[in-house]
mmCIF file of C-alpha atoms and ligand atoms in Angstrom:
data_model
loop_
_atom_site.group_PDB
_atom_site.id
_atom_site.type_symbol
_atom_site.label_atom_id
_atom_site.label_comp_id
_atom_site.label_asym_id
_atom_site.label_seq_id
_atom_site.Cartn_x
_atom_site.Cartn_y
_atom_site.Cartn_z
ATOM 1 C CA MET A 27 138.518 108.355 169.088
ATOM 2 C CA THR A 28 138.107 110.140 172.222
ATOM 3 C CA ALA A 29 141.154 109.124 174.163
ATOM 4 C CA ASP A 30 142.557 109.583 170.874
ATOM 5 C CA ILE A 31 141.833 112.701 170.306
ATOM 6 C CA ASP A 32 142.548 113.737 173.556
ATOM 7 C CA HIS A 33 145.786 112.122 173.858
ATOM 8 C CA TRP A 34 146.897 114.169 171.068
ATOM 9 C CA LEU A 35 146.197 117.138 172.227
ATOM 10 C CA ARG A 36 147.916 117.275 174.975
ATOM 11 C CA PRO A 37 151.043 118.775 174.011
ATOM 12 C CA PHE A 38 150.055 121.227 173.031
ATOM 13 C CA ALA A 39 148.384 122.148 176.648
ATOM 14 C CA LEU A 40 145.893 124.359 175.627
ATOM 15 C CA ASP A 41 143.890 125.877 178.479
ATOM 16 C CA GLU A 42 141.973 123.867 180.223
ATOM 17 C CA HIS A 43 138.655 124.567 179.112
ATOM 18 C CA LEU A 44 139.882 125.931 175.086
ATOM 19 C CA HIS A 45 141.031 121.664 175.777
ATOM 20 C CA ALA A 46 137.345 119.694 176.543
ATOM 21 C CA HIS A 47 136.131 122.294 173.484
ATOM 22 C CA ALA A 48 138.448 121.719 170.922
ATOM 23 C CA ALA A 49 138.345 118.291 171.211
ATOM 24 C CA GLU A 50 134.169 118.320 171.047
ATOM 25 C CA VAL A 51 134.731 120.091 167.739
ATOM 26 C CA ILE A 52 137.611 117.407 166.456
ATOM 27 C CA ALA A 53 135.644 114.672 167.481
ATOM 28 C CA SER A 54 133.020 115.792 164.968
ATOM 29 C CA LEU A 55 134.936 116.705 161.921
ATOM 30 C CA PRO A 56 134.521 114.407 158.745
ATOM 31 C CA HIS A 57 136.736 111.371 158.916
ATOM 32 C CA ASP A 58 139.051 112.307 156.258
ATOM 33 C CA VAL A 59 139.460 116.446 157.767
ATOM 34 C CA ARG A 60 140.362 114.925 161.010
ATOM 35 C CA ARG A 61 143.521 112.625 159.814
ATOM 36 C CA ASP A 62 144.577 115.487 157.454
ATOM 37 C CA LEU A 63 145.102 117.181 160.971
ATOM 38 C CA MET A 64 146.086 114.628 163.904
ATOM 39 C CA ASP A 65 148.801 112.803 160.617
ATOM 40 C CA ASP A 66 150.580 116.216 159.606
ATOM 41 C CA PRO A 67 153.028 115.974 162.652
ATOM 42 C CA ALA A 68 153.828 119.488 161.673
ATOM 43 C CA PHE A 69 150.161 120.342 162.885
ATOM 44 C CA THR A 70 150.715 122.732 166.093
ATOM 45 C CA MET A 71 147.316 124.329 168.053
ATOM 46 C CA CYS A 72 148.360 126.735 170.990
ATOM 47 C CA ASP A 73 146.839 129.609 172.829
ATOM 48 C CA TYR A 74 147.424 132.039 174.662
ATOM 49 C CA GLU A 75 146.477 135.594 177.058
ATOM 50 C CA PRO A 76 146.188 138.413 175.057
ATOM 51 C CA ALA A 77 148.179 141.229 177.030
ATOM 52 C CA PRO A 78 147.949 145.017 175.477
ATOM 53 C CA GLY A 79 152.111 145.527 174.274
ATOM 54 C CA ARG A 80 152.730 141.808 174.774
ATOM 55 C CA VAL A 81 154.205 140.457 171.962
ATOM 56 C CA PHE A 82 153.142 136.475 171.907
ATOM 57 C CA HIS A 83 155.721 134.623 169.847
ATOM 58 C CA VAL A 84 153.048 130.779 167.814
ATOM 59 C CA PRO A 85 155.270 127.666 167.979
ATOM 60 C CA VAL A 86 155.328 126.401 164.140
ATOM 61 C CA LYS A 87 156.601 122.232 163.704
ATOM 62 C CA LEU A 88 158.951 122.674 160.431
ATOM 63 C CA SER A 89 156.784 120.875 158.056
ATOM 64 C CA ALA A 90 159.121 117.854 156.384
ATOM 65 C CA LYS A 91 156.462 117.588 153.567
ATOM 66 C CA SER A 92 156.232 120.903 152.543
ATOM 67 C CA ARG A 93 159.936 122.182 153.650
ATOM 68 C CA GLY A 94 158.506 125.417 155.501
ATOM 69 C CA PRO A 95 156.620 126.473 158.118
ATOM 70 C CA GLY A 96 153.570 123.195 159.788
ATOM 71 C CA ARG A 97 149.956 124.353 160.140
ATOM 72 C CA ALA A 98 149.340 126.404 163.400
ATOM 73 C CA VAL A 99 145.858 126.827 165.190
ATOM 74 C CA VAL A 100 145.870 129.811 168.137
ATOM 75 C CA LEU A 101 143.230 130.482 170.324
ATOM 76 C CA LYS A 102 142.764 133.335 172.154
ATOM 77 C CA ARG A 103 142.839 132.263 176.078
ATOM 78 C CA THR A 104 139.495 134.929 176.491
ATOM 79 C CA LEU A 105 138.399 132.365 174.258
ATOM 80 C CA ARG A 106 136.980 130.090 176.834
ATOM 81 C CA ARG A 107 134.774 132.753 178.049
ATOM 82 C CA ARG A 108 132.628 133.320 175.749
ATOM 83 C CA PRO A 109 129.203 131.376 175.262
ATOM 84 C CA VAL A 110 129.797 128.002 174.154
ATOM 85 C CA ASP A 111 128.966 127.778 169.858
ATOM 86 C CA PHE A 112 130.757 130.954 170.331
ATOM 87 C CA VAL A 113 133.966 129.031 171.031
ATOM 88 C CA ARG A 114 133.011 125.952 168.693
ATOM 89 C CA TRP A 115 132.180 127.591 165.510
ATOM 90 C CA VAL A 116 136.062 129.431 166.442
ATOM 91 C CA ILE A 117 137.742 126.603 166.420
ATOM 92 C CA ALA A 118 136.036 125.145 164.191
ATOM 93 C CA HIS A 119 136.694 127.912 161.720
ATOM 94 C CA GLU A 120 140.586 127.714 162.500
ATOM 95 C CA LEU A 121 140.672 124.359 161.990
ATOM 96 C CA ALA A 122 138.655 125.037 158.609
ATOM 97 C CA HIS A 123 141.752 127.627 157.899
ATOM 98 C CA ALA A 124 144.071 125.176 158.301
ATOM 99 C CA HIS A 125 142.591 122.676 156.592
ATOM 100 C CA LEU A 126 141.933 124.574 153.620
ATOM 101 C CA ARG A 127 145.747 126.120 154.229
ATOM 102 C CA ASN A 128 144.340 129.374 154.508
ATOM 103 C CA GLY A 129 142.982 129.264 151.274
ATOM 104 C CA GLY A 130 139.199 128.919 149.584
ATOM 105 C CA ARG A 131 137.891 125.458 148.734
ATOM 106 C CA TRP A 132 138.262 126.303 145.116
ATOM 107 C CA PRO A 133 140.233 129.350 142.107
ATOM 108 C CA GLY A 134 138.420 132.469 143.646
ATOM 109 C CA ASP A 135 137.269 131.435 146.946
ATOM 110 C CA ASP A 136 137.048 133.647 149.788
ATOM 111 C CA PRO A 137 138.968 132.192 152.762
ATOM 112 C CA GLU A 138 136.536 133.538 155.195
ATOM 113 C CA HIS A 139 134.045 132.298 153.246
ATOM 114 C CA ALA A 140 135.682 128.925 152.857
ATOM 115 C CA ALA A 141 136.321 128.404 156.700
ATOM 116 C CA ASP A 142 133.168 129.522 157.377
ATOM 117 C CA ALA A 143 130.746 127.507 155.049
ATOM 118 C CA LEU A 144 133.084 124.007 156.066
ATOM 119 C CA ALA A 145 132.886 125.045 159.749
ATOM 120 C CA GLY A 146 128.952 125.210 159.420
ATOM 121 C CA ASP A 147 129.289 122.078 157.392
ATOM 122 C CA TRP A 148 130.391 120.669 160.241
ATOM 123 C CA GLY A 149 127.946 121.217 163.326
ATOM 124 C CA PHE A 150 129.892 124.758 163.619
ATOM 125 C CA PRO A 151 128.407 127.638 162.648
ATOM 126 C CA ARG A 152 128.587 131.242 162.968
ATOM 127 C CA PRO A 153 126.783 132.272 165.267
ATOM 128 C CA VAL A 154 124.128 134.756 164.676
ATOM 129 C CA ASP A 155 124.791 138.029 167.161
ATOM 130 C CA PHE A 156 127.970 138.044 168.051
ATOM 131 C CA ARG A 157 130.808 140.544 167.734
ATOM 132 C CA PHE A 158 134.309 140.385 168.039
HETATM 133 ZN ZN1 ZN B 194 139.182 132.918 159.601
#
């Protein structure tokens, strides 16, 4: 399983620390959620170094199924300097948005609250003392 995740993540070419954290989070996902993401050929993850005045273009794949842009999770490389529980919560929260296709769990559910709730269910609760 871990080797499969590592193999699947490689082409996204994340920073090595973020790659390791992402692998941990993905290994902790419920089976159906992990399959939803890993079996989607249009899903992609990337990271970037934020800098003043720099415009970052998110590489998205085209989804054959939806005929629109595929799901993408974008991480700032500065994340790697944050505490482990914070980094993993951010990754889980972003994967939850991807799994929920940026929506809620039901009509009217707030997408941010939904992403936090799912991340918490998966073992990555929002750290209490964090700041962005
Ligand atoms: Zn969010």
